[in-house]
Short mmCIF file of C-alpha atoms (C1' of nucleotides) in Angstrom, two decimals:
data_model
loop_
_atom_site.label_atom_id
_atom_site.label_comp_id
_atom_site.label_asym_id
_atom_site.label_seq_id
_atom_site.Cartn_x
_atom_site.Cartn_y
_atom_site.Cartn_z
CA MET V 1 0.08 -0.06 -0.02
CA ASN V 2 1.39 3.52 -0.99
CA ASN V 3 2.10 5.85 1.84
CA VAL V 4 2.98 9.29 2.42
CA VAL V 5 6.55 8.86 2.28
CA ASN V 6 6.59 7.27 -1.08
CA TYR V 7 4.89 9.99 -2.70
CA SER V 8 7.04 12.56 -1.32
CA GLY V 9 10.20 10.49 -2.02
CA LYS V 10 9.44 10.77 -5.59
CA ARG V 11 7.82 13.92 -6.37
CA LYS V 12 9.77 16.74 -7.95
CA PRO V 13 10.36 19.88 -5.76
CA THR V 14 7.65 21.72 -7.39
CA GLY V 15 4.76 22.83 -4.85
CA GLN V 16 6.44 21.50 -2.12
CA ARG V 17 4.39 22.68 0.48
CA SER V 18 0.92 24.85 0.45
CA ALA V 19 2.12 28.25 -0.29
CA ILE V 20 -1.06 28.44 -2.42
CA SER V 21 -2.34 32.12 -2.13
CA HIS V 22 -4.89 32.51 -4.68
CA ASN V 23 -4.32 30.61 -7.84
CA SER V 24 -1.59 28.07 -8.64
CA VAL V 25 -0.65 24.81 -10.61
CA ILE V 26 0.34 21.68 -8.80
CA GLN V 27 2.12 18.71 -10.51
CA PRO V 28 0.78 14.80 -10.31
CA HIS V 29 2.35 13.26 -6.92
CA ASP V 30 2.25 17.08 -5.25
CA TYR V 31 0.67 17.43 -2.07
CA LEU V 32 -1.79 20.10 -1.67
CA PHE V 33 -1.79 19.60 2.20
CA ARG V 34 -0.89 16.38 4.40
CA MET V 35 -3.17 15.08 7.40
CA GLY V 36 -2.26 17.43 10.47
CA GLU V 37 -1.19 20.38 8.57
CA LYS V 38 -2.68 23.74 9.65
CA LEU V 39 -4.54 25.12 6.51
CA ASP V 40 -5.20 28.70 5.49
CA GLY V 41 -8.68 28.28 3.69
CA ILE V 42 -10.70 26.07 1.96
CA TYR V 43 -9.10 24.98 -1.68
CA MET V 44 -11.26 25.07 -4.90
CA LEU V 45 -10.18 22.76 -7.57
CA ASN V 46 -10.47 24.60 -10.95
CA SER V 47 -8.90 21.73 -13.12
CA GLY V 48 -7.34 18.47 -12.63
CA SER V 49 -8.00 15.92 -10.38
CA VAL V 50 -6.87 15.02 -6.44
CA LYS V 51 -7.27 12.35 -4.60
CA LEU V 52 -8.16 12.77 -0.78
CA PHE V 53 -6.92 10.12 1.95
CA ARG V 54 -6.27 9.33 5.40
CA THR V 55 -3.37 7.02 7.00
CA THR V 56 -3.38 5.19 10.17
CA GLU V 57 -0.83 4.76 12.51
CA SER V 58 -0.32 1.25 11.40
CA GLY V 59 -0.22 2.46 7.60
CA GLU V 60 -3.52 1.54 6.38
CA GLU V 61 -4.61 3.78 3.78
CA TYR V 62 -7.95 4.99 3.04
CA ILE V 63 -9.29 6.92 0.42
CA THR V 64 -12.14 9.44 1.30
CA GLY V 65 -12.83 10.85 -2.03
CA PHE V 66 -11.63 11.85 -5.53
CA CYS V 67 -11.96 15.62 -6.50
CA ALA V 68 -12.64 17.03 -9.80
CA SER V 69 -13.00 20.44 -11.13
CA GLY V 70 -15.54 22.92 -9.01
CA ASP V 71 -15.11 20.54 -5.90
CA LEU V 72 -14.15 21.84 -2.56
CA ILE V 73 -11.05 20.34 -1.01
CA GLY V 74 -10.26 20.76 2.81
CA LEU V 75 -13.85 21.26 4.26
CA ASP V 76 -13.22 18.72 7.23
CA ALA V 77 -10.55 21.42 8.25
CA LEU V 78 -13.83 23.67 9.07
CA VAL V 79 -13.85 22.25 12.29
CA ASP V 80 -10.48 23.96 13.87
CA GLY V 81 -8.45 24.64 10.67
CA VAL V 82 -6.66 21.37 10.64
CA SER V 83 -7.40 18.87 8.07
CA ARG V 84 -7.19 15.11 9.12
CA THR V 85 -7.12 14.11 5.48
CA SER V 86 -4.22 14.25 3.08
CA ALA V 87 -4.74 15.78 -0.52
CA VAL V 88 -2.56 14.81 -3.54
CA ALA V 89 -2.80 15.55 -7.11
CA LEU V 90 -3.49 12.47 -9.73
CA ASP V 91 -3.02 15.15 -12.99
CA THR V 92 -1.71 18.53 -13.09
CA SER V 93 -4.20 20.64 -11.26
CA ASN V 94 -5.00 24.21 -11.00
CA ILE V 95 -6.24 25.30 -7.54
CA SER V 96 -7.45 28.34 -5.91
CA MET V 97 -7.77 29.09 -2.30
CA ILE V 98 -10.60 30.65 -0.20
CA PRO V 99 -8.98 32.06 3.07
CA PHE V 100 -11.09 31.07 6.20
CA ASN V 101 -11.25 34.61 6.73
CA THR V 102 -13.19 35.17 4.12
CA ILE V 103 -15.53 32.40 4.90
CA VAL V 104 -15.95 33.50 8.37
CA ARG V 105 -16.14 37.15 7.63
CA GLY V 106 -18.12 36.80 4.20
CA GLY V 107 -15.81 38.99 2.25
CA ASP V 108 -15.85 41.01 -0.92
CA ARG V 109 -17.04 38.81 -3.54
CA PHE V 110 -17.13 35.40 -1.86
CA ASP V 111 -20.33 33.69 -3.03
CA TYR V 112 -21.59 32.57 0.44
CA GLN V 113 -25.14 30.66 -0.95
CA LYS V 114 -22.76 28.71 -3.56
CA PHE V 115 -20.30 27.74 -0.50
CA ILE V 116 -23.20 26.53 1.29
CA HIS V 117 -24.71 24.82 -1.66
CA GLN V 118 -21.23 23.17 -2.04
CA ILE V 119 -21.17 21.69 1.49
CA GLY V 120 -24.45 20.10 1.09
CA ALA V 121 -23.23 18.26 -2.36
CA THR V 122 -20.26 17.33 -0.54
CA LEU V 123 -22.03 15.95 2.38
CA ASN V 124 -24.45 13.88 -0.16
CA ARG V 125 -21.46 12.82 -1.96
CA GLU V 126 -20.01 11.27 1.52
CA ASN V 127 -23.46 9.57 2.25
CA ASP V 128 -23.37 7.94 -1.12
CA HIS V 129 -19.92 6.74 -0.50
CA THR V 130 -20.84 5.10 2.92
CA MET V 131 -24.04 3.64 1.44
CA MET V 132 -22.18 1.97 -1.53
CA LEU V 133 -19.85 0.67 1.07
CA SER V 134 -22.37 -0.87 3.63
CA GLN V 135 -23.07 -4.19 2.59
CA ARG V 136 -22.83 -4.45 -1.23
CA THR V 137 -21.17 -6.87 -3.78
CA ALA V 138 -17.94 -6.15 -5.61
CA ASP V 139 -19.94 -5.71 -8.81
CA ARG V 140 -22.34 -3.08 -7.39
CA ARG V 141 -19.35 -1.12 -6.12
CA LEU V 142 -17.43 -1.04 -9.25
CA ALA V 143 -20.42 -0.18 -11.46
CA TRP V 144 -21.43 2.70 -8.83
CA PHE V 145 -18.05 3.86 -8.92
CA LEU V 146 -18.21 4.32 -12.78
CA ILE V 147 -21.40 5.68 -12.77
CA GLU V 148 -20.29 8.38 -10.28
CA TYR V 149 -17.47 9.21 -12.58
CA ALA V 150 -19.46 9.32 -15.74
CA ASP V 151 -22.03 11.50 -14.07
CA GLY V 152 -19.53 13.85 -12.77
CA LEU V 153 -17.93 14.22 -16.19
CA ALA V 154 -21.66 14.76 -17.69
CA SER V 155 -22.26 17.48 -15.22
CA ARG V 156 -19.08 19.31 -16.12
CA GLY V 157 -20.22 19.21 -19.96
CA LEU V 158 -17.91 16.26 -20.78
CA CYS V 159 -18.08 12.80 -22.26
CA PRO V 160 -19.63 10.41 -20.18
CA THR V 161 -18.96 7.64 -22.22
CA GLU V 162 -15.55 7.44 -22.74
CA PHE V 163 -12.89 8.79 -20.44
CA SER V 164 -9.57 8.45 -18.73
CA LEU V 165 -9.42 7.26 -15.10
CA PRO V 166 -6.82 9.42 -13.36
CA MET V 167 -6.02 6.90 -10.56
CA THR V 168 -4.76 3.40 -10.21
CA ARG V 169 -6.63 0.14 -9.89
CA THR V 170 -5.22 0.08 -6.21
CA ASP V 171 -6.71 3.60 -5.53
CA ILE V 172 -10.23 2.36 -6.92
CA ALA V 173 -9.98 -0.87 -4.92
CA ILE V 174 -9.23 1.30 -1.81
CA PHE V 175 -11.72 3.82 -2.54
CA LEU V 176 -14.34 1.07 -2.89
CA GLY V 177 -13.19 -1.40 0.07
CA LEU V 178 -12.12 -4.01 -2.21
CA ALA V 179 -9.00 -5.72 -2.83
CA VAL V 180 -7.19 -4.78 -5.85
CA GLU V 181 -7.49 -8.40 -7.67
CA THR V 182 -11.14 -8.44 -7.28
CA VAL V 183 -11.36 -4.62 -8.96
CA CYS V 184 -9.45 -6.07 -11.68
CA ARG V 185 -11.73 -9.37 -11.83
CA GLU V 186 -15.17 -7.36 -12.03
CA LEU V 187 -13.98 -5.06 -14.60
CA ALA V 188 -13.01 -7.86 -16.78
CA THR V 189 -16.16 -9.30 -16.13
CA LEU V 190 -17.99 -6.13 -17.13
CA CYS V 191 -15.76 -6.10 -20.51
CA ASP V 192 -16.89 -9.83 -21.12
CA GLU V 193 -20.40 -8.89 -21.29
CA GLY V 194 -19.84 -5.85 -23.45
CA ILE V 195 -20.89 -3.54 -20.89
CA VAL V 196 -17.59 -1.82 -20.77
CA LYS V 197 -14.32 -1.42 -23.16
CA LYS V 198 -10.88 -1.19 -20.96
CA ASN V 199 -7.55 -0.39 -22.14
CA ARG V 200 -5.64 0.34 -19.18
CA ARG V 201 -7.07 3.46 -17.58
CA ARG V 202 -9.01 4.01 -20.77
CA ILE V 203 -12.65 3.30 -20.20
CA GLU V 204 -15.61 3.00 -22.69
CA ILE V 205 -19.03 2.37 -21.68
CA LEU V 206 -21.02 0.87 -23.93
CA ASP V 207 -24.06 -0.27 -22.21
CA MET V 208 -24.85 2.67 -19.48
CA ALA V 209 -28.46 1.14 -18.79
CA ARG V 210 -26.96 -2.12 -17.59
CA LEU V 211 -24.45 -0.45 -15.77
CA ARG V 212 -26.85 1.11 -13.88
CA SER V 213 -29.03 -1.75 -13.06
CA ILE V 214 -26.07 -3.63 -11.72
CA SER V 215 -25.48 -0.49 -9.68
CA ARG V 216 -28.73 -0.71 -8.37
CA GLY V 217 -28.47 -4.62 -7.68
CA GLU V 218 -31.22 -5.59 -10.02
CA VAL V 219 -29.02 -7.96 -11.85
CA CYS V 220 -25.83 -9.48 -11.01
CA ALA V 221 -22.67 -8.53 -13.16
CA ASP V 222 -21.62 -12.15 -12.82
CA LYS V 223 -24.77 -13.34 -14.16
CA LEU V 224 -23.35 -14.60 -17.47
CA ALA V 225 -20.35 -16.40 -15.88
CA LYS V 226 -22.69 -18.11 -13.51
CA GLU V 227 -24.91 -19.33 -16.15
CA ILE V 228 -22.23 -20.88 -18.21
CA ARG V 229 -20.92 -22.45 -14.95
CA SER V 230 -24.38 -23.98 -14.04
CA ALA V 231 -24.56 -25.00 -17.49
CA ALA V 232 -21.56 -27.22 -17.16
CA MET O 1 -35.17 -4.89 7.02
CA ASN O 2 -37.28 -2.14 8.59
CA ASN O 3 -38.71 0.51 6.36
CA VAL O 4 -40.59 3.57 6.36
CA VAL O 5 -44.10 2.08 6.50
CA ASN O 6 -43.39 0.06 9.66
CA TYR O 7 -42.61 3.01 11.74
CA SER O 8 -45.10 5.54 10.59
CA GLY O 9 -47.37 2.68 11.07
CA LYS O 10 -47.02 2.29 14.84
CA ARG O 11 -46.05 5.51 15.86
CA LYS O 12 -48.51 7.72 17.96
CA PRO O 13 -49.80 10.65 16.09
CA THR O 14 -47.97 13.15 18.01
CA GLY O 15 -45.52 15.22 15.88
CA GLN O 16 -46.80 13.92 12.67
CA ARG O 17 -45.01 16.07 10.49
CA SER O 18 -42.13 18.51 10.88
CA ALA O 19 -44.08 21.50 11.50
CA ILE O 20 -41.35 22.47 13.94
CA SER O 21 -40.79 26.10 14.10
CA HIS O 22 -38.15 26.59 17.09
CA ASN O 23 -38.54 24.38 20.00
CA SER O 24 -40.28 20.76 19.96
CA VAL O 25 -40.25 17.42 21.49
CA ILE O 26 -40.77 14.38 19.38
CA GLN O 27 -41.56 10.81 20.67
CA PRO O 28 -39.89 7.57 19.54
CA HIS O 29 -40.56 6.51 16.01
CA ASP O 30 -41.64 10.39 15.18
CA TYR O 31 -40.16 11.36 11.91
CA LEU O 32 -38.43 14.81 12.06
CA PHE O 33 -38.45 14.66 8.28
CA ARG O 34 -38.74 12.06 5.49
CA MET O 35 -36.20 11.77 2.49
CA GLY O 36 -37.40 13.96 -0.46
CA GLU O 37 -39.20 16.31 1.92
CA LYS O 38 -38.40 20.03 1.74
CA LEU O 39 -37.01 21.26 5.03
CA ASP O 40 -37.44 25.19 6.39
CA GLY O 41 -33.83 24.70 7.90
CA ILE O 42 -31.46 22.58 10.00
CA TYR O 43 -32.21 20.92 13.10
CA MET O 44 -30.27 20.96 16.16
CA LEU O 45 -30.81 18.15 18.69
CA ASN O 46 -31.01 19.61 21.95
CA SER O 47 -31.52 15.96 23.65
CA GLY O 48 -32.53 12.20 22.77
CA SER O 49 -31.44 10.64 19.78
CA VAL O 50 -32.06 10.33 16.14
CA LYS O 51 -31.54 7.69 13.45
CA LEU O 52 -30.54 9.46 10.13
CA PHE O 53 -31.24 6.93 7.23
CA ARG O 54 -31.74 6.19 3.42
CA THR O 55 -33.55 3.53 1.47
CA THR O 56 -33.57 2.88 -2.02
CA GLU O 57 -36.11 2.06 -4.28
CA SER O 58 -35.80 -1.66 -3.76
CA GLY O 59 -36.33 -1.05 -0.08
CA GLU O 60 -32.73 -1.30 1.27
CA GLU O 61 -32.01 0.65 4.33
CA TYR O 62 -28.76 2.34 4.82
CA ILE O 63 -28.20 4.21 8.09
CA THR O 64 -25.85 6.96 7.76
CA GLY O 65 -25.55 8.24 11.32
CA PHE O 66 -26.99 8.50 14.80
CA CYS O 67 -27.46 11.72 16.44
CA ALA O 68 -27.06 12.85 19.81
CA SER O 69 -27.49 16.13 21.87
CA GLY O 70 -25.44 19.22 19.98
CA ASP O 71 -25.39 17.71 16.53
CA LEU O 72 -27.12 19.27 13.53
CA ILE O 73 -29.59 17.55 11.57
CA GLY O 74 -30.21 18.37 7.60
CA LEU O 75 -27.06 19.75 6.68
CA ASP O 76 -27.25 17.49 3.28
CA ALA O 77 -30.41 19.74 2.74
CA LEU O 78 -28.42 22.46 2.40
CA VAL O 79 -27.49 21.74 -1.38
CA ASP O 80 -31.03 22.57 -2.31
CA GLY O 81 -33.20 22.66 0.54
CA VAL O 82 -34.43 18.84 0.31
CA SER O 83 -32.85 16.27 2.24
CA ARG O 84 -32.29 12.98 0.66
CA THR O 85 -32.26 11.52 4.32
CA SER O 86 -34.93 10.46 6.66
CA ALA O 87 -34.48 11.22 10.42
CA VAL O 88 -36.57 9.16 13.00
CA ALA O 89 -36.57 9.93 16.89
CA LEU O 90 -35.09 6.71 18.78
CA ASP O 91 -35.75 8.54 22.05
CA THR O 92 -37.98 11.18 23.24
CA SER O 93 -35.80 14.00 21.58
CA ASN O 94 -35.63 17.86 22.08
CA ILE O 95 -34.87 19.73 18.90
CA SER O 96 -34.93 23.24 17.65
CA MET O 97 -34.52 24.66 14.08
CA ILE O 98 -32.44 27.15 12.48
CA PRO O 99 -34.30 28.43 9.35
CA PHE O 100 -32.28 28.36 5.99
CA ASN O 101 -33.01 32.43 6.02
CA THR O 102 -31.05 32.50 9.15
CA ILE O 103 -28.11 30.76 7.96
CA VAL O 104 -27.77 32.23 4.54
CA ARG O 105 -28.51 36.01 6.08
CA GLY O 106 -26.92 35.39 9.31
CA GLY O 107 -29.53 36.46 11.67
CA ASP O 108 -29.67 37.78 14.98
CA ARG O 109 -28.11 35.69 17.11
CA PHE O 110 -26.74 32.79 15.07
CA ASP O 111 -23.27 31.64 15.94
CA TYR O 112 -22.07 31.40 12.64
CA GLN O 113 -18.76 30.46 13.79
CA LYS O 114 -19.95 27.38 15.85
CA PHE O 115 -22.03 26.20 12.85
CA ILE O 116 -19.15 25.92 10.58
CA HIS O 117 -17.32 24.31 13.03
CA GLN O 118 -20.33 21.73 13.50
CA ILE O 119 -20.14 21.35 9.55
CA GLY O 120 -16.40 20.27 9.86
CA ALA O 121 -17.32 18.10 12.63
CA THR O 122 -19.84 16.32 10.88
CA LEU O 123 -17.80 16.12 7.70
CA ASN O 124 -15.13 14.38 10.07
CA ARG O 125 -17.44 11.72 11.30
CA GLU O 126 -18.74 10.70 8.05
CA ASN O 127 -15.28 10.28 6.90
CA ASP O 128 -14.29 8.24 10.07
CA HIS O 129 -17.57 6.35 9.22
CA THR O 130 -16.53 5.72 5.52
CA MET O 131 -13.02 4.60 6.77
CA MET O 132 -14.64 2.04 9.18
CA LEU O 133 -16.71 0.34 6.23
CA SER O 134 -13.41 0.02 4.04
CA GLN O 135 -11.88 -3.23 4.59
CA ARG O 136 -12.44 -3.85 7.93
CA THR O 137 -13.41 -7.15 10.11
CA ALA O 138 -16.33 -7.30 11.95
CA ASP O 139 -14.60 -7.30 15.57
CA ARG O 140 -12.94 -3.57 14.46
CA ARG O 141 -16.05 -2.10 13.59
CA LEU O 142 -17.90 -3.12 16.62
CA ALA O 143 -15.08 -1.89 18.45
CA TRP O 144 -15.16 1.40 16.69
CA PHE O 145 -18.82 1.55 17.27
CA LEU O 146 -18.64 1.36 20.96
CA ILE O 147 -15.62 3.82 21.24
CA GLU O 148 -17.64 6.44 19.07
CA TYR O 149 -20.55 5.99 21.17
CA ALA O 150 -18.42 5.96 24.22
CA ASP O 151 -16.38 9.14 23.26
CA GLY O 152 -19.47 10.94 22.35
CA LEU O 153 -21.11 10.17 25.49
CA ALA O 154 -17.86 11.64 27.49
CA SER O 155 -17.25 14.69 25.25
CA ARG O 156 -20.85 15.40 26.60
CA GLY O 157 -19.74 14.99 30.39
CA LEU O 158 -21.63 11.76 30.70
CA CYS O 159 -20.80 8.10 31.67
CA PRO O 160 -18.81 6.74 28.95
CA THR O 161 -18.28 3.19 30.53
CA GLU O 162 -21.84 2.49 31.32
CA PHE O 163 -24.55 3.38 28.86
CA SER O 164 -27.66 2.30 27.16
CA LEU O 165 -27.94 2.16 23.42
CA PRO O 166 -30.97 3.59 21.73
CA MET O 167 -30.62 1.71 18.75
CA THR O 168 -31.71 -2.13 17.93
CA ARG O 169 -29.03 -4.60 17.05
CA THR O 170 -30.50 -4.41 13.67
CA ASP O 171 -29.36 -0.53 13.11
CA ILE O 172 -26.01 -1.31 14.36
CA ALA O 173 -25.26 -4.12 11.91
CA ILE O 174 -26.71 -1.86 9.02
CA PHE O 175 -24.73 1.30 10.09
CA LEU O 176 -21.51 -0.97 10.26
CA GLY O 177 -22.35 -2.85 7.01
CA LEU O 178 -22.69 -6.29 8.78
CA ALA O 179 -25.42 -8.63 9.21
CA VAL O 180 -27.39 -8.96 12.82
CA GLU O 181 -26.07 -12.08 13.81
CA THR O 182 -22.52 -11.14 13.14
CA VAL O 183 -23.40 -7.99 15.39
CA CYS O 184 -24.50 -10.35 18.19
CA ARG O 185 -21.86 -12.81 17.79
CA GLU O 186 -19.08 -10.40 17.86
CA LEU O 187 -20.65 -8.57 20.85
CA ALA O 188 -20.79 -12.24 22.44
CA THR O 189 -16.94 -12.72 22.09
CA LEU O 190 -16.35 -9.18 23.66
CA CYS O 191 -18.29 -10.43 26.64
CA ASP O 192 -16.73 -13.70 26.64
CA GLU O 193 -13.21 -11.87 26.89
CA GLY O 194 -14.20 -9.65 29.44
CA ILE O 195 -14.01 -6.60 27.70
CA VAL O 196 -17.56 -5.35 27.72
CA LYS O 197 -20.70 -6.43 29.80
CA LYS O 198 -23.80 -6.49 28.06
CA ASN O 199 -27.72 -6.68 29.12
CA ARG O 200 -29.63 -6.35 26.11
CA ARG O 201 -29.32 -2.62 25.21
CA ARG O 202 -27.39 -1.74 28.42
CA ILE O 203 -23.67 -1.88 27.77
CA GLU O 204 -20.70 -1.76 30.45
CA ILE O 205 -17.35 -1.31 29.04
CA LEU O 206 -14.76 -3.24 31.27
CA ASP O 207 -11.49 -2.74 29.32
CA MET O 208 -11.55 0.42 27.14
CA ALA O 209 -7.90 0.23 26.28
CA ARG O 210 -8.13 -3.62 24.77
CA LEU O 211 -11.34 -2.07 23.05
CA ARG O 212 -9.51 0.58 21.48
CA SER O 213 -6.46 -1.80 20.40
CA ILE O 214 -8.91 -4.09 18.73
CA SER O 215 -10.48 -1.21 16.83
CA ARG O 216 -7.04 0.00 15.86
CA GLY O 217 -6.47 -3.85 14.75
CA GLU O 218 -3.64 -4.36 16.88
CA VAL O 219 -5.13 -7.29 18.12
CA CYS O 220 -8.52 -9.57 16.53
CA ALA O 221 -11.35 -9.88 18.98
CA ASP O 222 -11.54 -13.46 18.33
CA LYS O 223 -7.73 -14.37 19.38
CA LEU O 224 -8.85 -16.24 22.30
CA ALA O 225 -11.58 -18.08 20.37
CA LYS O 226 -8.94 -19.17 17.89
CA GLU O 227 -6.28 -19.89 20.42
CA ILE O 228 -8.98 -22.53 21.68
CA ARG O 229 -9.62 -24.27 18.39
CA SER O 230 -6.14 -24.40 17.26
CA ALA O 231 -5.30 -25.96 20.66
CA ALA O 232 -7.77 -28.66 19.71
"C1'" DC G 1 -51.28 -14.51 29.15
"C1'" DG G 2 -50.21 -14.70 23.97
"C1'" DC G 3 -48.20 -12.42 20.36
"C1'" DG G 4 -44.98 -9.77 17.57
"C1'" DT G 5 -40.28 -7.84 17.99
"C1'" DT G 6 -35.70 -8.56 19.12
"C1'" DT G 7 -31.83 -11.13 20.36
"C1'" DT G 8 -29.15 -14.89 20.35
"C1'" DT G 9 -26.92 -19.19 18.78
"C1'" DG G 10 -26.09 -23.21 15.46
"C1'" DA G 11 -25.16 -24.95 10.90
"C1'" DT G 12 -23.51 -24.31 6.15
"C1'" DC G 13 -22.21 -21.80 2.34
"C1'" DT G 14 -20.30 -18.23 -0.86
"C1'" DA G 15 -18.20 -14.06 -1.82
"C1'" DA G 16 -14.10 -12.05 -1.88
"C1'" DC G 17 -9.48 -12.51 0.40
"C1'" DT G 18 -4.83 -13.98 0.27
"C1'" DC G 19 -0.93 -15.75 -2.22
"C1'" DA G 20 1.34 -16.75 -6.06
"C1'" DA G 21 3.20 -15.41 -10.46
"C1'" DG G 22 3.28 -13.68 -15.10
"C1'" DC G 23 3.15 -9.66 -18.15
"C1'" DT G 24 2.91 -4.92 -19.21
"C1'" DT G 25 3.79 -0.22 -18.81
"C1'" DT G 26 6.78 3.65 -17.02
"C1'" DG G 27 10.69 5.30 -15.40
"C1'" DT G 28 15.70 5.91 -14.82
"C1'" DG G 29 20.39 5.42 -15.68
"C1'" DG G 30 24.71 4.02 -18.11
"C1'" DC H 1 18.62 4.68 -27.28
"C1'" DC H 2 18.48 0.67 -24.73
"C1'" DA H 3 18.56 -2.28 -20.40
"C1'" DC H 4 17.19 -2.71 -16.18
"C1'" DA H 5 13.88 -1.91 -12.26
"C1'" DA H 6 9.88 -0.55 -10.44
"C1'" DA H 7 5.03 -0.06 -10.52
"C1'" DG H 8 0.96 -1.24 -12.30
"C1'" DC H 9 -2.17 -4.62 -14.00
"C1'" DT H 10 -4.22 -9.18 -14.73
"C1'" DT H 11 -5.32 -14.15 -14.01
"C1'" DG H 12 -5.19 -18.49 -11.26
"C1'" DA H 13 -5.79 -21.57 -6.93
"C1'" DG H 14 -6.78 -22.00 -2.33
"C1'" DT H 15 -8.82 -20.16 1.86
"C1'" DT H 16 -11.91 -17.87 5.23
"C1'" DA H 17 -14.59 -14.13 7.00
"C1'" DG H 18 -18.79 -13.44 7.24
"C1'" DA H 19 -23.59 -13.89 4.89
"C1'" DT H 20 -27.29 -16.63 4.81
"C1'" DC H 21 -30.88 -19.88 6.46
"C1'" DA H 22 -33.12 -21.83 10.32
"C1'" DA H 23 -35.07 -21.90 14.93
"C1'" DA H 24 -34.99 -21.07 19.99
"C1'" DA H 25 -34.93 -18.19 23.75
"C1'" DA H 26 -36.15 -13.38 25.97
"C1'" DC H 27 -38.71 -9.36 26.28
"C1'" DG H 28 -42.27 -5.87 26.31
"C1'" DC H 29 -46.72 -4.50 25.52
"C1'" DG H 30 -51.71 -4.86 24.81
#
DNA sequence: CGCGTTTTTGATCTAACTCAAGCTTTGTGG
DNA sequence: CCACAAAGCTTGAGTTAGATCAAAAACGCG
């Protein structure tokens, strides 16, 4: 499992620490901030993608979310200014910061309404993630993940059926609470059934309707595979 | 699995719907609001306990959290005024409401700072819940649950080692992403090892240190049980 | 007191984990 | 520019933690 040291060891010196004042660009593997760090405000992702995660003392990594353009990062620091989460860029990303002062006092042209709205959205996404992790089969989890990602793209006006995932299979596995091998296998199953096409990180969704019904638990992804087995 | 109809069917007419203006009392099984309902603001729980949950079209129930005094309820409605979550009282509870207007405009004596703080705290709790659900054994989940509950009591100045749980075993199971039977069995194991004492909903924690180390995954709750088996 | 709900325990089964190993891609240094 | 190393991805075989099914006991309520 990757840990903080790994990443920090191999990244370029760019963006070493969060000296972000207003607008800045960070490179893949650069940290926006690390868990336990005091933040100066909330970050807003303008482009690229960021992974949010925590590591326990014993080195277990937990991924709490993947962020894309428009998302707020560091909301959990609202409690006392310190984030319990680390944020690392997966792609080259453009980021701006909203200082805590602005948030608390309601600064110049800070869109408060929108900020509150985003908090609700974040909370809802967390809830969805939680629901997915409770008592669900691997095929549903993966289907859910792909749909979430596709929907996110669609809401940003991008193509929801053909895209490139910014994260590794291991990241997906951790996020979904599964083993890497399980993610690979389930993805392979979806391909076998003609629901998606994959080429490494590149994903093409061929049958969105079926993918959604798998996600809802109406049908099982391994249905075909099982039918073949039982026929034998 | 319990669903909305069950609860609504057997509750007394009190507090039928959320006509809560400022301060009110609701009885066990009364709904504060149901998923999809338009809220007038965010609720604050002053005493008692409330369960937050969602149900899918297919009737699956997911519990996103249990609230106790001091908690804000309905934050997910900040996105558009509608909550995707249902809130039902587990005990007789005292509740007040902060209208959206007050939140957005920053009314009279609305403690904005505290509000923002609470949002961060809620987000963190969600994250903890998510982490627990990702890749953890049943014994760790249950230990985590008991500790969370105990810590919550402690932070409210109540006794953290002897308490009565307001929710059913089934609720705990759903919240932890486990089967009811598993929750019962793991609780029984904890009792066998002298870590907790139980009498139905009544819980007494005898060895908090050991419970915490189980929660961290340092030791396995079924260790003893296994040692006995392997000795045979 | 009888009935429905909740809790508990037992037996069996299976989905997903773990371990193992090969393959592919990416990155690095000579 | 090529070779080697490291990371990432994939597939197979065997094991196991926890789900499911079944059923009894313990409450609590009308």
